[in-house]
Structures are given as C-alpha cells and as structure tokens.
Amino acid sequence: MIFETAFTMDTSSIKFGPGVTREVGHEMQQLGVKRVMVVTDPNLANSEPVAVTLATLRAVGIDAVLFDQVRVEPSDASFQEAIRFAVQGRFDGYVVVGGGSSMDTAKAANLYATYPAEFLAYVNPPIGEGRPVPGSLKPLIAIPTTAGTGSETTGVAIFDFLEMHAKTGIAHRALRPAMGIIDPDNTRTLPKMVVACSGLDVLSHALESLTALPYGQRPAPEHPRLRPAYQGSNPISDIWSTRAIEMVAQNLVRVLEDPEDDAARSAMLLAATFAGVGFGNAGVHLPHGMSYPVSGLARDYVAEGYPAHHPMIPHGMSVILTAPAVFRFTAAANPERHLYAARLMGVEVSEARAEDAGDLLAGAIIALLRKTAMPNGLKAVGVGPEDVDQLVAGTLPQHRVTKLSPRAANADDLKQLFLESMTLW
Ligand SMILES: [Zn+2]
C-alpha cells in the first residue's frame, strides 16, 4: 500500500465578536447575493438572532425569506422539506441561524437546490452513492446559536436515515459555509443541558481529532480529488484541537455555573470553532461512529431543556458516553498523545506510565461528565446490553469515521466498548 504524504487545511472565514450578527447583511451584499433563504428551527423562529438577521439583510435591500421548519436532529424527510423550499424559492444565497441541525439542513438545501439529484446520490457510502459535489454551491453564511457542532467551519451535514434507523451524512468540501459569524450574544439564554451536551461534543471533536490515525498512515488517494475531508491527525489540526481541549476544560463548568460569565461563554463558542477547524480536517473516530446508532435508538429518553416533540438522545451526550471506554482502548496505539490530552484537561501526568494513559484520560472525561450532570452511561438513557448487537451493526457502516481510529476496532472490540459504556461510575 502507498501511504498518504500530503494534508490540507480548509476552513470557512470566521468573524467573531459580540453583536456581529448585525454584519450579515453587509457580508451577503459583498457576496453579491440578492435573495436569501434564512434557515432556522421553530424554537428560534421568533428569537432575537433571527429578527436581527432578517432586519439587517432587508436593510441592505436583500430579499430575505424565512424557513423555520428545521427538525432538531434532522432526518432525510426533514432535509427534503427544506430542499423543496429551496428549489421553489430560487435563492442565490443562504443564511442559517441555529445549532448543528439547522446548519446541516441549510447545507443540504443549498446542495440539492444547486445540483439537483436523487437524494442518496451525495450521501456517504455504503448507504448512499457518495457522488462528489460537481462544483461550488451558493454562498452560505452560518450563525451558530449553540457552542457545539463547529458545523459553521465544516463541509459535513449529518441526518437520520429513517428507513434504516441510522445516522449518516453528506461530506464534501463544497458544503463548507463561506463564513461563520460567531456572536457570543447569541448563546446567552441556552438551557443548561444544551450547553453541557454541546460543550462535551466540542471536547470529543477535539480529543478524537487529536488522537485520530495520523494522516501519513492512511492510504494515498488515487487522485487529489479523492483525498477525503477527514484526513487523519496532522500538524495543523493538532494546534486547533489542543487549544480547544484546554478551553473546554477551563470554561465548560464555569459557564454552567454562571451563564452570565461572558468570558467563559465566549471561550466556549471559540472552542467550538477551534475544534471545528481541527476535526473538519483531521476527522473524528470511534465515539462519533458509535454515537450514530445510539442516537438512532432513542426510545423515550428526552433530555431536560430540549424540545420534547420526539424522543432524542442529544448528539453530544451519545458521543461522550462512549468516549471513556474508547480512549482506554485506543491509548495503546499512542500513549503519549493520550497522556498529552489528559494533561490538557488538567491531569498531572509527569509521573504517569504509558500503560496508565487510557485510564487517566478516561478518568478526566468521567470527572467532567459528573460535574456537568450527564447521565451515568448508556443504561441511564434507556440503552441496554440487549441492544449491543444492533449498536455494533449500526457502527460498522460508519467507515468514514471509524477507519480513522488509531487502533482498528472489529465487531468484537465494538461490542466490548458498548458494554463498558453501559455504566461509567
Ligand atoms: Zn459531534
């Protein structure tokens, strides 16, 4: 096998600061846009960030049309609804105000309205065909209202494929927003559980991209066009992931204790973007791959503070509950990196032995889960040992991410990781 010798660093432009939402009209005008689809979810439809966005677009003469039917944890059906709206509206630009669900929905609407195709055409294999996006999309500006997904910097859109009860996605550089407008004023009033879950998602993005298989251990692509967006850990993404881990470790508990702590809230929002730049290029691995079937199995669990229209295990929660078992497993592949990650989370590692790396990192994560009032393992969200075979079957097709694990995991390994995640402390 010929190994990869190159890596790339792609990201959206970023504008950060309190009140910068008011500059979205100016930015869209610079991009030459005349008619914009403003994408959000029903809970935010009457919120201030959406009102400000519509007003500033209209103030510069842009025709702004609101679509407020995003489903939190979107599905192929909810993507299709947004796509229909986009096709009928003949928009030449998109603005999204919201969390990862809204951002991913806007990316899909932009893609299929610009290059119409059968829905599965661009979806990741093996569920879809994984057809490359033919060219550039219409300009999309993302205005995140949670400090979590980092979706404003990535070319990935995740959804539930209802027929198979599986999460999958569309991943291509062309989906990346032209700009992320990151305004700490927009995250002032989030429920604590939303802050905690999205903050832990940020942590996992950073830990997974820092520990991902190094890019030089991946097979080289046959053509530059086929180099994946998720390339494995590399010297540039390491910088972003490192800093994001420190920022979450220092600020997540602070912002939960005092939502008025502006410095901590700003730091969490920046951390989400930093981790997004890191994982948008390096990729994530087992905790994300294993989280998709966990979310797909939501039966009656409804997290406090989330809109309870349908049972849902929040993305960040389903990711972080398997992270301790995963890092105990992957530490053997690169103990130094796992010790380094534990140190970034505040653990004293100067005397630590290589064989303790996994336990030290897992311990640091569990301590943070307890401080952020997370459920104690998968059992606490209604997933039991009897579900493990189904969970393993749902993880195996997530090649795009699982193959970036620094230590290869077969079906038996995954089974063991799920079983170890049932109860964490
Ligand atoms: Zn995530």
Coordinates of N, CA, C and O and ligand atoms in Angstrom, one line a residue, residues 201 205 288 315, ligand 1:
D201 N -19.6 17.7 23.3 CA -19.4 17.4 21.8 C -18.1 18.1 21.4 O -17.3 17.5 20.7
H205 N -14.9 16.2 19.8 CA -14.3 16.6 18.5 C -12.8 16.8 18.6 O -12.0 16.3 17.8
H288 N -17.7 9.2 17.7 CA -18.7 9.7 16.8 C -19.4 8.5 16.0 O -20.6 8.4 15.8
H315 N -26.9 14.7 20.5 CA -25.7 14.2 19.8 C -24.5 14.2 20.8 O -23.8 13.2 20.9
Ligands
ZN1 ZN -20.1 15.9 17.2

